[in-house]
Amino acid sequence: MQRTLVKNSIDLVNQTIKLQGWVDSIRDHGQVIFFELRDRTGKVQVVGDKSLKSISTEDVVEIIGKVAKRPENMINAELATGEIEIQLESFTILNKCGEMPFQINTDGKDINEEIRLKYRYLDLRRARMQQILRLRSQFIEACRQYLFNNDFVEVETPMLTKSTKEGARDFVVPSRFQPGKFYALPQSPQQYKQLLMTAGIENYFQIARCIRDEDLRADRGFEFTQLDLEMSFVKREEVMQMIEAMVKKAVKEVGGKLKDENFPVISYREAMEKYGADRFDLRSEEEKKEGKLAFAWVVDFPFFKQVNKEDAAEVRDSKSGWTFTHNPFSQPKDEFLQDHLQGKNIEKILTTQYDLVCNGYEVGGGSIRAHNSEVLAQTFKIMGYNEQQIKDSVGHMMEAFKLGTPPHGGIALGLDRLIMLLSQENSLKETIAFPMTSSGRTAVMDAPSTLSEEQFKELGLQLRGFGSLNTASILEKIKTFLTQEKIEFHSFTHEPVFTCEQAAKVCNEPLASGAKSLVLKADGKAIMVVVSAADKLDLKTFKKLYNYKDVSMADKQMLKDVTGLESGAVPPFGSLFNIPTYVEENLLKQPEINFNAGTHTDTISIKPSDFAKIEKAEVGNFAK
Ligand code: ASP
């Protein structure tokens, strides 16, 4: 007998059918047992006798039974198959389900994120997640269809490539064939899509994975998906129109509601004046409740900005203090081209960039590109690159531009974000099948993980820092590491001490040179704060200085989970435990730093300058 899908069972009254799926819920009335069988198309009620006692929820079953109309008063209006039930004739348990780590018949939002992601395959079984994944697939299909109808070609571009700057750090992959050399994973397909224009594709798109090593925020991981697109012989307005039409069609096809049929176009300047930001929410309270999507375009952005010194990637990308606001491959607006070529009035140069915003988020961005090698070179010159550095970074693009590259422009839409807005969720993670945890670990698979000795050898790699040491104890790790880094240290073994005062006394050292290592819980995450034993941490100042909302001492359990140690034995190296370290400046002014090194009976002493060298800590004044 062939399998029938649940949704089709309703049309087969009085017939005997075979269903396969999961046991959704069970009601046991003793002699009669009911359960709902669930497959990808829905749920249906099955009625059987005591023999069903052996089933439990989430078992995978196959049943054979007769479709029967339910009496009028037994109809379940909430179920698409509520007018029928299946009278069980026989069943087989295809796979028994063990104890579930959590329920899947709720929306799941109150379950701890780590647990949800560890068992993501179960989490995805819940109705809400099923709907989101299907919505995502339908939305992508609608975009694809639209683009195919408009003569676009879908092309894949390499994942192992050279750095393409989008303002983030690169993820790198070591090369086995050429030890010591590295590929970069693409921050976007920007350069390849432009080269496809040189190749004469004219209309390209791709559902592209982009990988950026950015500081993690609660709702985002290192990878995301873009609908990436590029067109030849177009003006800015033509790209915008094409995208607007596609977005409108796809949103409607999946049941989304638009605020405006025509997306308003606002200049960057006007947006900043009116909304104080280049992403804004145009919805009224009423429209928010109705779940509407309010799209708008923002145009006329400044091409360059001063580097934000706190942003490592920006600092690395720029050599002059100027960096691009969006994309170094953009073409300046015509009226600023002369200034651009002459490197004049840099702060006033506007680019052809256009961003698409929706409900307060940036959901896409693109530009008309420089297709002339001189214009591209000049962008890098403004960023302080010399001839050789320009050649090393974008020499290949400049060469292509000299070999018949048409004028072109494009855009990329953030698919995760669009799906988040369409499904009225507020975290990107809800839209991704297997997202990362907030601490950057992958769902289910628990990466990143270490490599074997053999792999390190093959790749010609050697680790630096504490992570490289496999010795059993913290004390051994610290000693080996200090020796490896050629750092002078003294270590003492003494009777057990539990406070800094006791430690200072047995070591016969001034209290001030003792390092007090505190593990704190800061906005939910563990951090290490190190102060001189003669000082007290001023929590209020600390919170303010580093912009934390909520900081408290870690409890015993957290301390143990993070460090594996007891209070009083923790050394001042957050990096040993993969947590950030903050150090009070006063400690670094002492002639020496003494600290407990993983036990109550060992103290190590090093110079403050050496401490600063090996532990990349934030230094500040936050003592009382
Ligand atoms: N490459 C840009 C980005 O990833 C988008 C574009 O300009 O097409 O943000």
XYZ file of C-alpha atoms and ligand atoms in Angstrom:
633
model
C 0.000 0.000 0.000
C 1.271 3.474 -0.832
C 1.648 6.166 1.803
C -1.140 8.733 2.031
C -0.310 12.230 3.291
C -2.337 13.457 6.239
C -3.848 16.392 4.340
C -5.235 14.024 1.678
C -6.840 11.623 4.149
C -9.927 13.824 4.393
C -10.886 12.964 0.807
C -10.684 9.198 1.361
C -13.660 8.515 3.644
C -14.420 4.803 4.027
C -11.125 3.791 2.469
C -8.279 2.010 4.180
C -5.056 3.993 4.023
C -1.486 3.923 5.220
C -0.075 6.939 7.089
C 3.473 7.549 8.284
C 4.644 10.193 10.721
C 5.155 11.141 14.360
C 2.928 10.575 17.365
C 1.982 14.131 18.271
C -0.217 13.764 21.342
C -1.935 10.869 23.079
C -5.186 10.655 25.041
C -5.562 7.400 26.923
C -9.144 6.487 27.916
C -8.269 2.963 29.023
C -10.077 0.779 26.488
C -9.887 3.413 23.777
C -6.719 5.335 22.984
C -6.603 8.360 20.690
C -3.519 9.921 19.232
C -2.754 12.581 16.682
C -0.445 11.520 13.911
C 1.617 14.316 12.394
C 3.398 14.515 9.064
C 4.688 17.456 7.051
C 1.170 18.258 5.844
C -0.683 18.319 9.167
C -2.248 16.227 11.889
C -5.057 13.692 12.007
C -6.703 11.792 14.842
C -6.213 8.024 15.078
C -8.487 5.847 17.297
C -7.322 2.477 18.523
C -7.518 0.023 21.376
C -5.233 -0.963 24.245
C -2.590 -2.188 21.833
C -1.616 1.470 21.431
C -0.327 1.504 25.021
C 3.165 0.850 23.716
C 3.426 4.155 21.830
C 4.717 7.418 23.220
C 4.888 10.939 21.844
C 7.371 11.582 19.039
C 7.646 7.886 18.152
C 7.836 7.440 14.402
C 4.969 5.198 13.327
C 3.275 3.673 10.348
C -0.408 2.922 10.656
C -3.053 1.283 8.537
C -6.624 2.263 9.210
C -9.990 3.191 7.809
C -10.975 6.810 7.280
C -14.279 7.450 9.065
C -16.453 10.547 9.257
C -16.766 11.827 12.793
C -20.243 12.316 14.266
C -21.382 15.949 13.984
C -20.727 16.721 17.671
C -17.190 15.304 17.561
C -15.889 17.511 14.738
C -12.724 19.408 15.645
C -12.915 22.743 13.855
C -9.305 23.584 14.725
C -7.897 20.740 12.705
C -7.961 20.746 8.890
C -8.786 17.039 9.124
C -11.204 17.615 12.019
C -14.166 16.042 10.226
C -12.595 12.599 10.068
C -10.619 10.176 12.139
C -8.656 7.051 11.324
C -9.876 3.804 12.825
C -6.742 1.876 13.515
C -6.337 -1.567 12.003
C -2.629 -2.101 12.562
C 0.489 -0.138 13.335
C 4.253 -0.477 13.402
C 6.667 1.621 15.427
C 9.347 2.551 12.880
C 11.532 4.212 15.497
C 10.991 4.655 19.198
C 11.603 8.111 20.654
C 13.514 8.381 23.931
C 12.995 11.043 26.553
C 12.790 14.469 24.952
C 15.068 17.203 26.368
C 12.207 19.700 25.959
C 8.646 19.983 24.724
C 8.034 20.842 21.101
C 4.355 21.741 21.369
C 5.111 25.285 22.603
C 6.720 28.217 20.786
C 9.999 27.282 22.509
C 10.983 30.843 23.343
C 11.337 30.200 27.052
C 13.855 27.380 26.571
C 17.537 28.110 27.149
C 19.211 28.941 23.828
C 22.140 26.555 24.253
C 19.757 23.649 24.821
C 17.523 24.636 21.923
C 20.519 24.746 19.605
C 22.105 21.565 20.937
C 18.905 19.744 19.959
C 18.048 22.004 17.049
C 16.687 19.080 15.024
C 13.972 18.710 17.660
C 13.498 22.430 18.061
C 12.811 22.678 14.325
C 9.975 20.168 14.678
C 7.842 22.708 16.508
C 5.077 24.269 14.402
C 6.472 27.816 14.601
C 9.898 26.780 13.279
C 8.376 24.601 10.559
C 6.409 27.591 9.336
C 9.455 29.843 9.269
C 11.595 27.375 7.314
C 8.819 26.873 4.781
C 8.189 30.615 4.508
C 11.891 31.125 3.858
C 11.907 28.549 1.103
C 8.781 30.017 -0.524
C 10.143 33.546 -0.371
C 13.374 32.480 -2.049
C 11.414 30.617 -4.689
C 9.324 33.723 -5.428
C 12.485 35.849 -5.816
C 14.115 33.232 -8.032
C 11.062 33.029 -10.256
C 10.925 36.786 -10.602
C 14.592 36.982 -11.504
C 14.402 34.114 -14.009
C 11.456 35.851 -15.648
C 13.620 38.942 -15.958
C 16.456 37.162 -17.686
C 18.808 36.687 -14.740
C 21.335 33.861 -14.547
C 22.072 32.145 -11.234
C 25.820 31.640 -10.837
C 27.837 30.246 -7.918
C 31.103 31.862 -6.887
C 33.990 30.380 -4.846
C 33.961 29.970 -1.087
C 37.741 29.650 -0.826
C 38.986 32.954 -2.089
C 40.929 36.104 -1.365
C 39.818 38.798 1.032
C 36.965 40.930 -0.242
C 36.475 43.909 1.989
C 33.033 44.512 3.437
C 34.257 46.104 6.632
C 34.644 42.951 8.750
C 37.506 40.611 9.643
C 38.146 37.680 7.335
C 37.703 34.073 8.296
C 40.754 32.281 6.999
C 41.410 28.714 5.948
C 44.953 27.313 5.906
C 46.214 25.778 2.682
C 47.676 22.271 2.921
C 49.383 22.484 -0.478
C 51.027 25.760 0.335
C 51.728 25.707 4.062
C 51.812 29.151 5.572
C 49.316 30.490 3.018
C 45.635 31.066 3.636
C 42.371 31.429 1.773
C 39.769 33.883 3.015
C 36.099 32.903 3.106
C 34.023 35.471 1.207
C 32.577 38.391 3.150
C 30.417 38.690 0.025
C 30.687 37.654 -3.648
C 31.290 41.313 -4.528
C 34.368 40.952 -6.710
C 33.278 37.773 -8.473
C 29.898 39.201 -9.342
C 31.578 42.220 -10.855
C 33.890 39.915 -12.808
C 30.773 38.130 -14.108
C 29.810 41.488 -15.625
C 33.190 41.573 -17.359
C 32.319 38.045 -18.480
C 29.200 39.311 -20.253
C 26.569 37.631 -18.033
C 24.809 41.014 -17.755
C 22.193 39.876 -15.208
C 23.537 37.747 -12.361
C 22.099 36.579 -9.064
C 22.970 34.116 -6.340
C 21.606 33.030 -2.987
C 25.003 33.600 -1.446
C 26.484 32.631 1.897
C 28.653 35.364 3.367
C 31.059 34.889 6.215
C 32.292 37.742 8.336
C 34.269 37.518 11.539
C 32.390 40.232 13.375
C 31.828 40.719 17.056
C 28.839 38.571 17.858
C 25.624 40.146 18.937
C 22.838 38.296 20.621
C 20.969 37.702 17.406
C 23.699 37.158 14.863
C 26.378 34.644 13.994
C 29.320 34.688 11.624
C 27.437 33.524 8.529
C 24.418 34.911 6.799
C 22.645 34.603 3.481
C 22.273 37.312 0.880
C 20.271 37.488 -2.266
C 23.155 38.892 -4.285
C 22.618 40.480 -7.660
C 24.433 42.490 -10.310
C 23.337 44.069 -13.617
C 25.211 45.620 -16.551
C 24.391 48.866 -18.361
C 22.145 50.164 -15.595
C 21.570 53.363 -13.719
C 20.944 53.458 -9.992
C 17.162 53.842 -10.460
C 16.967 50.762 -12.680
C 18.492 48.511 -10.033
C 16.223 50.019 -7.411
C 13.143 49.475 -9.560
C 14.025 45.887 -10.339
C 14.542 45.075 -6.656
C 11.468 46.947 -5.534
C 9.286 44.998 -7.950
C 10.845 41.704 -6.886
C 10.484 42.401 -3.160
C 6.861 43.488 -3.574
C 5.954 40.406 -5.523
C 7.742 37.968 -3.227
C 6.397 39.574 -0.033
C 2.841 39.340 -1.348
C 3.288 35.797 -2.543
C 4.120 34.616 0.958
C 1.256 36.548 2.512
C 3.212 39.601 3.746
C 1.494 43.007 3.939
C 3.105 46.185 2.591
C 2.632 49.660 3.991
C 3.457 51.387 0.693
C 2.995 50.206 -2.872
C 5.818 52.561 -3.842
C 8.824 52.630 -1.561
C 9.692 56.200 -0.532
C 13.200 57.392 -1.477
C 14.978 59.511 1.139
C 18.443 61.010 1.074
C 20.899 60.060 3.796
C 20.987 63.651 4.963
C 17.245 63.931 5.211
C 17.062 60.617 7.060
C 19.624 61.754 9.606
C 17.820 65.048 10.096
C 14.375 63.528 10.337
C 15.000 60.213 12.090
C 18.515 60.597 13.480
C 19.508 57.360 11.723
C 19.822 55.878 8.237
C 17.516 53.025 9.191
C 14.115 53.996 10.471
C 10.651 52.684 11.033
C 7.881 54.360 9.043
C 5.012 52.386 10.573
C 2.305 53.786 12.797
C 1.427 51.869 15.961
C -1.611 50.502 14.149
C 0.519 49.286 11.226
C 2.939 47.652 13.651
C 0.068 45.685 15.166
C -1.101 44.645 11.707
C 2.368 43.263 10.975
C 2.944 45.542 7.978
C 6.282 45.972 6.255
C 7.372 49.560 5.614
C 10.137 49.623 3.023
C 12.069 52.740 2.009
C 15.188 53.562 0.038
C 18.032 55.674 1.358
C 20.358 57.279 -1.202
C 23.191 59.811 -1.455
C 25.443 58.465 1.272
C 28.878 59.906 1.951
C 31.489 57.687 0.256
C 34.062 57.954 3.067
C 34.140 58.274 6.825
C 36.826 58.584 9.475
C 37.941 55.234 10.824
C 36.335 54.130 14.058
C 39.408 53.281 16.118
C 37.515 50.653 18.064
C 36.725 48.688 14.936
C 39.677 46.386 14.246
C 38.667 45.710 10.635
C 38.270 49.401 9.818
C 41.631 50.155 11.377
C 43.213 47.396 9.290
C 41.440 48.384 6.040
C 42.491 52.030 6.162
C 45.961 53.467 6.149
C 45.041 57.152 6.036
C 42.286 57.393 8.634
C 39.630 57.469 5.872
C 37.624 54.387 5.032
C 34.574 53.601 2.892
C 31.109 53.849 4.447
C 29.682 50.922 2.460
C 31.738 49.489 -0.341
C 35.122 50.376 -1.828
C 33.941 49.271 -5.288
C 31.286 51.984 -5.553
C 31.276 54.768 -8.097
C 31.043 58.295 -6.693
C 28.065 60.329 -7.907
C 28.879 62.119 -11.191
C 29.072 65.578 -9.656
C 31.753 64.389 -7.197
C 33.868 62.417 -9.649
C 36.418 65.202 -10.146
C 36.907 65.685 -6.410
C 37.260 61.937 -6.045
C 39.905 61.695 -8.753
C 41.813 64.564 -7.203
C 41.342 63.356 -3.593
C 39.729 66.703 -2.704
C 36.859 67.464 -0.282
C 36.820 63.824 0.716
C 34.198 64.242 3.418
C 31.785 65.778 0.895
C 31.984 63.085 -1.785
C 28.656 61.272 -2.167
C 28.420 57.752 -3.555
C 25.880 56.015 -5.768
C 25.048 53.696 -2.854
C 21.405 52.839 -2.128
C 20.188 51.029 0.986
C 16.843 49.356 1.412
C 15.411 49.694 4.915
C 12.366 48.051 6.430
C 10.747 48.485 9.848
C 13.878 50.071 11.302
C 16.396 47.614 9.840
C 18.748 47.781 6.887
C 17.641 44.877 4.708
C 19.816 45.512 1.677
C 22.363 47.711 0.035
C 24.178 48.183 -3.227
C 25.609 50.690 -5.633
C 26.673 51.514 -9.116
C 30.287 50.364 -9.318
C 33.479 51.917 -10.481
C 34.217 50.174 -13.781
C 37.224 52.276 -14.543
C 40.513 51.245 -12.948
C 41.538 54.804 -12.203
C 38.420 55.471 -10.128
C 38.876 52.257 -8.144
C 42.574 52.934 -7.559
C 41.718 56.416 -6.350
C 39.319 55.026 -3.707
C 42.171 53.011 -2.246
C 44.525 55.966 -2.561
C 42.154 58.019 -0.425
C 42.310 55.186 2.105
C 46.080 55.661 2.137
C 47.208 52.726 -0.019
C 50.371 53.116 -2.099
C 50.719 51.784 -5.669
C 51.960 48.394 -4.539
C 49.301 47.991 -1.866
C 46.578 48.907 -4.369
C 47.941 46.351 -6.798
C 48.053 43.670 -4.124
C 44.487 44.385 -3.013
C 42.588 45.021 -6.240
C 45.127 44.707 -9.060
C 43.097 41.831 -10.542
C 39.961 44.018 -10.668
C 41.820 46.890 -12.294
C 43.149 44.509 -14.907
C 39.639 43.246 -15.657
C 38.378 46.817 -15.899
C 40.912 47.394 -18.685
C 39.573 44.422 -20.647
C 36.055 45.523 -21.536
C 34.071 45.681 -18.307
C 30.678 47.301 -18.933
C 29.211 49.868 -16.547
C 27.354 47.941 -13.889
C 25.689 48.037 -10.504
C 23.983 45.712 -8.087
C 22.724 45.056 -4.634
C 22.501 42.422 -1.948
C 19.494 41.787 0.266
C 19.874 40.237 3.700
C 17.585 37.230 3.464
C 17.728 36.283 7.137
C 16.579 39.738 8.123
C 13.786 39.863 5.540
C 12.471 36.518 6.727
C 12.720 37.711 10.327
C 10.506 40.689 9.502
C 8.094 38.657 7.388
C 7.644 36.071 10.124
C 7.385 38.814 12.771
C 10.197 37.360 14.824
C 12.782 39.481 16.546
C 15.904 37.380 16.269
C 17.741 36.402 13.085
C 18.433 33.031 14.665
C 14.772 32.098 14.406
C 15.047 32.258 10.624
C 18.148 30.089 10.230
C 17.937 26.304 10.410
C 21.190 25.802 12.276
C 22.386 29.126 13.697
C 25.262 29.680 16.063
C 24.988 30.206 19.794
C 25.698 33.684 21.129
C 29.170 32.522 22.064
C 29.949 31.432 18.495
C 29.489 27.670 18.817
C 27.661 25.873 16.053
C 24.280 24.261 16.652
C 24.369 20.494 17.344
C 27.931 19.957 16.061
C 29.704 21.998 18.711
C 32.402 23.585 16.556
C 34.958 25.148 16.736
C 37.018 22.202 17.920
C 40.733 21.457 18.066
C 42.779 19.699 15.366
C 44.933 16.632 15.769
C 48.711 16.929 15.996
C 48.832 15.323 12.553
C 46.606 18.004 11.004
C 48.692 20.783 12.513
C 51.779 19.220 10.985
C 50.178 18.798 7.590
C 49.107 22.441 7.559
C 52.441 23.702 8.820
C 50.725 25.385 11.764
C 51.704 25.864 15.353
C 49.435 27.382 17.961
C 50.429 30.207 20.205
C 49.061 31.086 23.610
C 47.435 29.002 26.280
C 45.229 27.225 23.768
C 48.272 25.365 22.467
C 48.986 23.609 25.730
C 47.469 20.267 26.465
C 49.003 19.799 29.912
C 46.668 18.708 32.624
C 46.866 21.415 35.242
C 46.448 25.164 35.065
C 49.704 25.557 36.975
C 51.610 23.517 34.376
C 49.935 25.436 31.553
C 50.999 28.767 32.977
C 54.559 27.643 33.667
C 54.991 26.057 30.243
C 53.527 29.070 28.539
C 55.737 31.550 30.394
C 58.772 29.430 29.575
C 57.788 29.215 25.900
C 57.322 32.977 25.689
C 60.711 33.449 27.406
C 59.160 35.339 30.299
C 60.998 35.505 33.575
C 58.947 34.257 36.525
C 59.292 32.964 40.063
C 57.072 30.361 41.538
C 56.631 29.440 45.167
C 54.944 26.495 46.762
C 53.553 27.229 50.183
C 50.972 26.232 52.756
C 47.378 26.631 51.518
C 46.123 30.233 51.391
C 42.599 31.396 50.619
C 42.774 35.178 50.684
C 45.116 37.755 49.223
C 46.125 38.847 52.711
C 47.235 35.311 53.565
C 49.039 35.015 50.230
C 50.916 38.279 50.738
C 51.980 37.108 54.155
C 53.324 33.683 53.177
C 55.121 35.074 50.137
C 56.375 38.027 52.106
C 55.234 40.421 49.386
C 53.343 43.735 49.674
C 49.575 43.330 49.469
C 49.354 45.760 46.539
C 51.298 43.500 44.208
C 48.836 40.637 44.681
C 46.520 40.197 41.696
C 42.929 39.585 42.732
C 41.172 37.744 39.888
C 37.416 38.100 39.976
C 35.083 36.229 37.677
C 31.998 38.349 37.106
C 28.738 37.878 35.302
C 28.363 40.845 32.953
C 25.111 41.004 30.969
C 24.856 37.255 31.308
C 28.402 36.417 30.204
C 31.478 35.555 32.225
C 34.341 38.064 32.262
C 37.484 38.371 34.345
C 38.373 41.506 36.242
C 41.788 41.812 37.848
C 42.574 44.393 40.521
C 45.389 44.877 42.985
C 44.702 43.084 46.266
C 45.040 46.431 48.014
C 42.165 47.867 45.921
C 38.472 47.209 45.719
C 36.586 46.934 42.452
C 34.196 49.842 41.976
C 31.357 48.036 40.217
C 29.461 51.189 39.371
C 32.412 52.805 37.608
C 33.268 49.539 35.893
C 29.752 49.130 34.508
C 29.706 52.645 33.218
C 33.180 52.469 31.717
C 32.431 49.365 29.654
C 28.760 49.963 29.040
C 27.430 46.937 30.862
C 23.865 46.959 32.119
C 24.124 44.290 34.735
C 27.299 43.135 36.500
C 27.573 40.876 39.535
C 30.043 38.421 41.042
C 29.802 34.971 39.470
C 28.388 32.415 41.873
C 30.345 29.296 42.853
C 28.774 27.210 40.115
C 29.542 29.711 37.372
C 33.111 30.084 38.626
C 33.509 26.312 38.507
C 31.864 26.020 35.066
C 34.062 28.712 33.577
C 37.420 28.054 35.253
C 37.129 24.609 36.802
C 38.692 26.246 39.880
C 37.714 27.395 43.317
C 37.672 30.971 44.396
C 41.126 32.059 45.555
C 42.946 29.815 43.075
C 42.061 31.651 39.860
C 45.003 33.155 37.933
C 44.544 36.573 36.253
C 44.351 35.227 32.681
C 40.832 35.294 31.237
C 42.339 33.973 28.018
C 42.992 30.671 29.790
C 39.236 30.261 30.071
C 38.238 32.000 26.836
C 36.739 35.006 28.559
C 37.786 38.657 28.243
C 40.078 40.196 30.860
C 39.858 43.702 32.309
C 42.771 44.875 34.420
C 42.942 47.824 36.825
C 45.762 50.159 35.925
C 47.061 50.425 39.485
C 48.085 46.759 39.457
C 50.284 47.347 36.421
C 52.129 50.082 38.309
C 53.419 47.660 40.957
C 57.019 46.403 40.675
C 55.721 42.825 40.467
C 52.483 40.927 40.075
C 51.859 37.880 42.267
C 49.009 35.520 41.658
C 47.647 32.138 42.629
C 48.146 29.752 39.764
C 45.295 27.273 39.858
C 45.846 25.943 43.377
C 45.842 27.345 46.878
C 49.463 26.356 47.368
C 51.262 27.891 44.360
C 52.047 31.507 43.667
C 53.722 32.869 40.545
C 55.321 36.246 40.235
C 55.991 38.161 36.966
C 56.655 41.715 35.844
C 53.611 43.872 34.990
C 55.020 44.653 31.544
C 55.234 40.925 30.826
C 51.689 40.458 32.036
C 50.502 43.160 29.663
C 52.423 41.492 26.844
C 50.869 38.036 27.211
C 47.344 38.867 28.308
C 45.469 41.080 25.870
C 43.451 42.831 28.547
C 41.444 46.048 28.621
C 43.242 48.389 31.002
C 41.185 50.927 32.968
C 40.622 52.757 36.243
C 37.838 51.136 38.151
C 39.118 50.715 41.711
C 37.895 52.345 44.889
N 28.617 43.519 -1.479
C 27.692 44.347 -0.742
C 27.429 43.723 0.615
O 27.654 42.552 0.805
C 26.389 44.487 -1.426
C 26.526 45.124 -2.758
O 26.992 46.257 -2.835
O 26.092 44.483 -3.728
O 26.958 44.387 1.525
